[in-house]
């Protein structure tokens, strides 16, 4: 049996980074995932050779894609796709358009997707892809031509297919890119009736599903709510239970950061600070989530936002006191260097890999609770799974049962109205209308996320490990169980 390092989850302590056998400088993203994986493996009674097999990337692809610009010039872009694990198929993972995309980052993200899907028990392996570019430097027409060419090249090489590899949106991409990729695949595979399931995160009119846009932020909200409602986790960090009156600072006010704070604000939390690449704003009295979002969309920057103080150095806001810090931007935002100045009580990871192992050790030494990305941002891929199932089944959620439920509910309402206590007209209308597609998506997402939180809590407390190691341990065990009979 592999040796176990028993620690107290309540004290939130970890094995120090310096003993992990890596260089003293902060590791790159892939090294980070490997370090966390190796730490978790110490708590599993699985053959080390099998653990090494699970760790390795199955296959990766690097391509050069030409693009004829609007002015007639030809430019070349480097593109990637990694399929980390095919223990369950298809592989699933986003498509990233950013200037710093490289094979190391894509491979790390694919590995994280393998673990993330297993953490919330989705039948996917992990994948990830991207193109090294600044999408703002291209016109809409150029972006469409490049995206379609990328999809065609992936399909030719077996990296795009509803049965083998299904991309979704990520940093720098969204609904339109997923629609372009799906359409490009369907054009050349017109006889594949499942072609709509080639991508997820599409517009609803192109086979998407209601609720996908806000799903990652909503999933984080559900998870954070479960932890904040549990005194086992709030008492050690000096917080009262519940979301109400909790103060927030968020890094990254894109899709994840905005929606997470939007749902939290509706439940009584207060946003104090927003951190972006070109600066940050902070107001200890609170900031309206929608007001700062509208300003950011209009101006493209937080500078000049009238209802908060602007800081050129984002680290000045990172170290402001708050209850919950939500890093929802790029990897390695929280390091051993800046974590020493943090005054938050909880770090809820909305982005992928925002905290380095050294950074996490520093946070733990300060008694700060870290809620891991593996769990907290799995809402997006969960609703992508709902969309994938919808596309394969050619039917929207609730279509077969909605009218029957409405008829049944009408009979119940008629009986209730005969009594002394009568529901309001609004309540009656909602009951008779039945659940919408969005209602069903929200309900399904809440169930998946809450179950994953409960499993992570249980493992953390039983094994005496951090929540990150608990999530990794559960994921590795689930992957092993799905492949052990074929080894």
XYZ file of C-alpha atoms in Angstrom:
487
model
C 0.000 0.000 0.000
C 1.232 3.479 -0.813
C 2.197 5.484 2.251
C -0.385 7.880 3.617
C 0.301 11.280 5.039
C -2.461 11.945 7.552
C -3.182 15.541 8.345
C -6.036 17.447 9.899
C -8.453 18.876 7.345
C -9.906 21.152 10.010
C -6.483 22.782 10.556
C -6.107 23.059 6.765
C -2.404 22.193 6.742
C -0.445 20.680 3.861
C 2.895 19.067 3.138
C 5.188 21.985 2.324
C 6.006 22.697 -1.291
C 9.743 22.496 -0.624
C 9.432 18.768 0.091
C 7.666 18.023 -3.172
C 10.934 17.459 -4.997
C 10.558 20.285 -7.490
C 12.562 23.382 -8.267
C 12.396 26.291 -5.855
C 10.778 28.594 -8.436
C 7.046 28.452 -9.123
C 6.170 25.544 -11.441
C 4.477 25.925 -14.798
C 0.814 24.987 -15.129
C 1.383 21.358 -16.132
C 3.871 20.891 -13.301
C 1.290 22.315 -10.912
C -1.319 19.753 -11.908
C 1.272 16.974 -11.685
C 2.322 18.084 -8.194
C -1.262 18.056 -6.942
C -1.840 14.692 -8.621
C 1.261 13.179 -7.006
C 0.225 14.493 -3.609
C -3.212 12.896 -3.972
C -1.731 9.568 -5.095
C -0.118 9.161 -1.678
C -3.593 8.590 -0.259
C -4.596 5.844 -2.711
C -3.922 2.112 -2.614
C -3.464 1.777 -6.386
C -0.535 0.298 -8.316
C 1.934 3.162 -8.991
C 2.264 1.996 -12.609
C -1.480 2.482 -13.095
C -1.330 5.895 -11.463
C 1.425 6.853 -13.901
C -0.749 5.627 -16.788
C -3.666 7.783 -15.650
C -1.325 10.760 -15.366
C 0.052 10.628 -18.907
C -1.522 12.425 -21.871
C -2.910 10.023 -24.477
C -2.313 12.197 -27.518
C -1.706 15.780 -28.560
C -1.682 17.701 -31.796
C 0.195 20.789 -32.969
C -0.771 22.347 -36.301
C 0.058 25.355 -38.429
C -3.069 26.917 -39.920
C -2.942 29.483 -42.738
C -5.337 32.421 -42.878
C -5.849 34.860 -45.728
C -6.444 38.229 -44.105
C -8.991 40.716 -45.394
C -6.211 42.660 -47.147
C -5.089 39.555 -49.069
C -2.006 38.789 -46.973
C -1.471 35.231 -45.723
C -0.687 34.713 -42.048
C 0.043 31.515 -40.132
C -1.213 30.543 -36.694
C -0.158 27.720 -34.374
C -3.036 25.601 -33.095
C -3.265 22.782 -30.573
C -5.543 20.044 -29.276
C -4.813 17.519 -26.538
C -6.779 14.425 -25.577
C -5.518 13.606 -22.126
C -7.524 10.476 -21.377
C -9.869 8.284 -23.368
C -10.838 6.068 -20.429
C -14.306 7.413 -21.223
C -15.263 8.932 -24.541
C -15.717 11.412 -25.988
C -13.015 13.622 -24.551
C -14.363 17.019 -23.532
C -12.747 20.388 -23.097
C -12.711 23.990 -24.178
C -11.105 25.861 -27.050
C -8.915 28.787 -26.020
C -7.903 31.754 -28.204
C -5.100 33.687 -26.495
C -1.603 35.000 -27.308
C 0.045 32.789 -24.680
C -1.571 29.468 -25.619
C 0.988 26.670 -25.963
C 1.105 22.884 -25.836
C 2.099 22.805 -22.158
C -0.938 24.872 -21.173
C -3.303 22.868 -23.376
C -1.989 19.560 -22.009
C -2.365 20.786 -18.424
C -5.911 21.951 -19.064
C -6.769 18.620 -20.705
C -5.416 16.779 -17.644
C -7.479 19.031 -15.402
C -10.564 18.295 -17.529
C -10.058 14.551 -17.086
C -10.001 15.013 -13.325
C -12.814 17.570 -13.320
C -15.216 15.362 -15.273
C -14.462 12.486 -12.916
C -14.941 14.747 -9.891
C -18.570 15.448 -10.860
C -19.071 11.971 -12.363
C -19.539 12.917 -16.024
C -18.911 10.259 -18.713
C -16.129 12.198 -20.452
C -12.382 12.015 -20.760
C -10.428 15.262 -20.712
C -9.468 17.344 -23.724
C -8.450 20.905 -24.505
C -7.489 22.967 -27.523
C -6.629 26.415 -28.680
C -5.012 28.760 -31.153
C -2.152 31.110 -30.320
C -3.607 34.490 -31.253
C -5.245 37.630 -29.956
C -8.845 37.313 -31.213
C -9.262 41.091 -31.019
C -6.629 41.461 -33.755
C -8.869 39.729 -36.321
C -12.046 40.886 -38.012
C -15.184 38.799 -37.541
C -14.766 37.367 -41.040
C -11.128 36.456 -40.415
C -12.011 34.857 -37.090
C -14.733 32.784 -38.729
C -12.453 31.570 -41.540
C -9.723 30.631 -39.070
C -12.153 28.853 -36.743
C -13.725 26.844 -39.549
C -10.297 25.852 -40.875
C -9.252 24.824 -37.363
C -12.358 22.630 -37.061
C -11.745 20.985 -40.431
C -8.108 20.215 -39.596
C -9.119 18.762 -36.224
C -11.758 16.568 -37.856
C -9.301 15.303 -40.497
C -6.965 14.181 -37.727
C -9.606 12.556 -35.520
C -9.742 15.377 -32.959
C -13.290 16.575 -33.682
C -16.221 14.181 -33.678
C -19.311 13.748 -31.464
C -18.096 10.240 -30.596
C -14.433 11.015 -29.907
C -13.715 14.668 -29.029
C -16.226 17.442 -28.291
C -14.882 21.006 -27.809
C -16.599 23.765 -25.882
C -15.928 27.475 -25.327
C -13.110 28.830 -23.190
C -11.032 31.986 -22.865
C -11.397 34.052 -26.047
C -14.182 31.928 -27.556
C -17.937 31.718 -27.133
C -21.202 30.766 -28.782
C -20.364 31.927 -32.289
C -17.047 30.042 -32.439
C -18.767 26.839 -31.287
C -21.474 27.317 -33.921
C -18.832 27.848 -36.645
C -16.947 24.711 -35.612
C -20.106 22.623 -35.539
C -21.242 23.937 -38.930
C -17.828 23.252 -40.482
C -17.932 19.656 -39.253
C -21.554 19.189 -40.364
C -20.819 20.544 -43.845
C -18.319 17.745 -44.519
C -20.251 15.125 -42.538
C -23.782 15.843 -43.704
C -24.800 12.200 -43.257
C -23.885 12.161 -39.550
C -27.192 12.771 -37.786
C -25.347 13.492 -34.526
C -23.245 16.302 -36.011
C -24.965 18.927 -33.844
C -23.341 17.269 -30.814
C -19.861 18.012 -32.200
C -19.507 21.077 -29.958
C -21.228 22.447 -26.871
C -21.760 26.004 -25.717
C -23.603 26.814 -28.949
C -26.429 29.363 -29.255
C -29.803 27.843 -28.359
C -30.912 28.355 -31.975
C -27.991 26.148 -33.094
C -28.705 23.288 -30.726
C -27.433 24.869 -27.524
C -29.160 24.722 -24.162
C -30.610 27.419 -21.925
C -28.404 28.195 -18.947
C -25.049 27.270 -20.501
C -23.719 30.839 -20.520
C -23.996 31.323 -16.759
C -23.385 27.690 -15.806
C -19.790 27.940 -14.538
C -20.586 30.917 -12.324
C -23.817 29.310 -11.133
C -21.996 26.090 -10.323
C -19.496 28.054 -8.235
C -22.410 29.718 -6.440
C -23.978 26.350 -5.581
C -20.672 24.976 -4.284
C -19.784 28.060 -2.259
C -23.273 28.081 -0.762
C -22.810 24.492 0.441
C -19.528 25.343 2.156
C -20.786 28.602 3.665
C -23.829 26.819 5.089
C -21.597 24.306 6.878
C -20.174 25.460 10.243
C -17.448 22.807 9.941
C -15.849 25.087 7.333
C -17.021 28.551 8.404
C -16.135 28.330 12.106
C -12.361 27.746 11.650
C -12.054 30.821 9.406
C -14.151 33.007 11.700
C -17.267 33.388 9.567
C -20.953 32.995 10.333
C -22.857 30.534 8.180
C -24.736 31.667 5.079
C -24.037 33.862 2.055
C -25.796 36.966 3.386
C -23.447 39.884 4.152
C -20.334 38.050 2.932
C -17.864 40.403 1.254
C -16.366 39.459 -2.118
C -13.391 40.357 -4.280
C -13.278 38.830 -7.752
C -10.377 38.577 -10.176
C -11.640 38.441 -13.741
C -15.052 39.879 -14.561
C -15.789 37.818 -17.625
C -18.317 35.039 -17.890
C -17.372 33.185 -14.694
C -16.585 36.117 -12.427
C -19.637 38.128 -13.426
C -22.193 35.359 -13.071
C -20.756 34.024 -9.815
C -20.917 37.448 -8.161
C -24.319 38.112 -9.749
C -25.880 35.061 -8.085
C -24.055 35.708 -4.809
C -25.196 39.345 -4.738
C -28.815 38.253 -5.203
C -28.382 36.061 -2.130
C -27.154 38.949 0.001
C -23.389 39.012 -0.559
C -21.572 42.304 -1.206
C -18.990 42.883 -3.945
C -16.096 45.051 -2.734
C -13.499 44.741 -5.486
C -12.976 43.728 -9.101
C -9.558 42.906 -10.544
C -8.813 43.014 -14.274
C -5.577 42.904 -16.279
C -5.175 46.662 -16.597
C -6.113 47.562 -13.039
C -8.617 47.050 -10.257
C -11.359 48.898 -8.380
C -12.300 48.695 -4.711
C -14.974 50.208 -2.495
C -15.359 48.914 1.046
C -18.998 50.083 1.019
C -19.802 47.830 -1.923
C -20.054 47.874 -5.711
C -23.081 46.998 -7.839
C -22.284 43.923 -9.939
C -24.376 45.084 -12.890
C -23.101 48.671 -12.764
C -19.448 47.685 -12.947
C -20.210 45.144 -15.690
C -22.005 47.734 -17.820
C -19.120 50.171 -17.358
C -16.555 47.525 -18.302
C -18.472 46.601 -21.456
C -18.873 50.248 -22.469
C -15.346 51.480 -21.691
C -13.299 48.297 -22.005
C -11.510 49.153 -18.765
C -12.231 49.668 -15.072
C -10.298 52.932 -15.064
C -12.606 55.838 -14.406
C -15.376 53.807 -12.775
C -16.998 56.518 -10.642
C -18.160 54.482 -7.657
C -14.885 52.897 -6.560
C -11.204 53.754 -6.217
C -9.010 52.626 -9.109
C -5.659 50.878 -8.529
C -3.015 50.499 -11.227
C -1.323 47.726 -9.241
C -3.835 44.878 -8.942
C -1.912 43.404 -5.997
C -3.170 46.330 -3.914
C -6.694 44.901 -4.218
C -5.661 41.251 -3.901
C -4.479 41.997 -0.367
C -7.588 43.917 0.715
C -9.604 42.259 3.516
C -12.688 40.312 2.417
C -14.545 37.131 3.257
C -14.283 35.414 -0.135
C -11.745 35.948 -2.913
C -12.790 34.497 -6.276
C -9.880 34.142 -8.734
C -11.698 33.647 -12.037
C -9.046 34.592 -14.574
C -5.734 33.093 -15.644
C -3.541 30.399 -14.109
C -0.970 31.031 -11.380
C -2.526 34.252 -10.089
C -1.930 33.282 -6.459
C 1.700 32.439 -5.729
C 3.914 32.011 -2.721
C 5.034 35.601 -3.181
C 1.690 37.423 -3.130
C -0.281 34.974 -0.957
C 1.564 36.161 2.157
C -0.328 39.466 1.912
C -3.839 38.031 1.495
C -6.464 38.926 4.112
C -9.388 36.910 2.758
C -10.993 34.052 4.698
C -11.819 31.802 1.734
C -10.414 31.417 -1.787
C -13.064 30.011 -4.151
C -11.304 29.107 -7.399
C -13.427 30.075 -10.384
C -10.632 29.802 -12.948
C -8.389 26.886 -13.847
C -5.221 26.578 -11.773
C -5.228 30.028 -10.165
C -3.236 28.905 -7.114
C 0.261 27.426 -7.272
C 1.197 24.662 -4.801
C 3.520 27.066 -2.991
C 0.758 29.663 -2.920
C -1.664 27.141 -1.460
C 0.819 26.174 1.243
C 1.139 29.832 2.224
C -2.647 30.261 2.300
C -2.971 27.138 4.450
C -0.366 28.435 6.896
C -2.479 31.584 7.259
C -5.640 29.545 7.938
C -7.294 30.501 4.641
C -9.685 27.883 3.253
C -9.091 27.003 -0.417
C -12.021 25.624 -2.428
C -10.424 23.904 -5.455
C -10.996 24.604 -9.134
C -11.539 20.917 -9.842
C -14.853 21.188 -8.028
C -15.780 24.858 -8.048
C -15.715 25.522 -11.806
C -17.154 22.206 -13.005
C -20.542 23.792 -13.684
C -19.662 24.642 -17.279
C -18.774 21.124 -18.351
C -21.783 19.774 -16.435
C -24.236 21.851 -18.452
C -22.225 21.045 -21.586
C -23.031 17.416 -20.798
C -26.735 18.314 -20.628
C -26.418 20.001 -24.042
C -24.568 16.992 -25.462
C -27.313 14.634 -24.262
C -29.962 16.972 -25.693
C -28.250 16.897 -29.101
C -27.894 13.115 -29.113
C -31.513 12.622 -28.072
C -32.993 15.181 -30.504
C -35.328 16.416 -27.780
C -35.246 19.303 -25.346
C -35.388 18.615 -21.606
C -38.940 18.228 -20.290
C -40.613 18.109 -23.708
C -42.316 14.751 -23.137
C -43.525 15.414 -19.603
C -44.278 19.139 -19.338
C -47.923 18.996 -20.447
C -48.620 15.954 -18.283
C -47.086 17.692 -15.270
C -49.148 20.808 -15.986
C -52.375 18.784 -16.125
C -51.511 16.981 -12.903
C -50.595 20.235 -11.179
C -53.881 21.825 -12.294
C -55.801 19.036 -10.603
C -53.766 19.558 -7.427
C -54.315 23.338 -7.532
C -58.078 22.839 -7.939
C -58.096 20.731 -4.774
C -55.923 23.221 -2.873
C -58.197 26.129 -3.853
C -61.088 24.384 -2.121
C -59.281 24.808 1.208
C -58.779 27.848 3.422
C -55.162 28.556 2.395
C -54.929 29.689 -1.218
C -51.669 30.274 -3.141
C -51.094 33.554 -4.976
C -51.906 33.969 -8.663
C -48.197 34.169 -9.464
C -47.504 30.887 -7.700
C -50.424 29.210 -9.455
C -49.240 30.472 -12.849
C -45.695 29.183 -12.279
C -46.937 25.789 -11.133
C -49.272 25.412 -14.115
C -46.650 26.560 -16.628
C -44.305 23.808 -15.484
C -40.503 23.962 -15.501
C -38.740 25.610 -18.436
C -35.580 24.220 -20.015
C -33.586 26.669 -17.916
C -35.363 25.527 -14.735
C -34.446 21.920 -15.488
C -30.836 22.833 -16.288
C -30.486 24.797 -13.048
C -32.030 21.934 -11.079
C -29.785 19.323 -12.663
C -26.692 21.475 -12.163
C -27.524 22.065 -8.511
C -27.938 18.339 -7.923
C -24.623 17.455 -9.592
C -22.638 20.172 -7.827
C -24.113 19.543 -4.378
C -23.446 15.813 -4.662
C -19.833 16.473 -5.678
C -19.383 18.871 -2.752
C -20.730 16.257 -0.333
C -18.352 13.613 -1.719
C -15.388 15.984 -1.476
C -16.227 16.965 2.098
C -16.563 13.321 3.113
C -13.209 12.291 1.647
C -11.467 15.350 3.086
C -12.712 14.605 6.585
C -12.209 10.836 6.427
C -8.653 11.019 5.055
C -7.628 14.176 6.873
C -6.563 15.972 3.705
C -7.262 19.306 2.044
C -10.323 19.762 -0.135
C -8.108 19.867 -3.230
C -6.487 16.542 -2.412
C -9.913 15.110 -1.596
C -11.272 16.173 -5.000
C -8.196 14.775 -6.766
C -8.405 11.532 -4.784
C -12.071 11.007 -5.647
C -11.381 11.724 -9.317
C -8.410 9.365 -9.574
C -10.341 6.582 -7.842
C -13.288 7.027 -10.218
C -11.004 6.973 -13.273
C -9.292 3.835 -11.990
C -12.644 2.107 -11.391
C -13.703 2.820 -14.983
C -10.565 1.274 -16.499
C -9.362 -1.427 -14.079
C -11.136 -4.304 -15.850
C -9.427 -3.466 -19.146
C -5.866 -3.147 -17.833
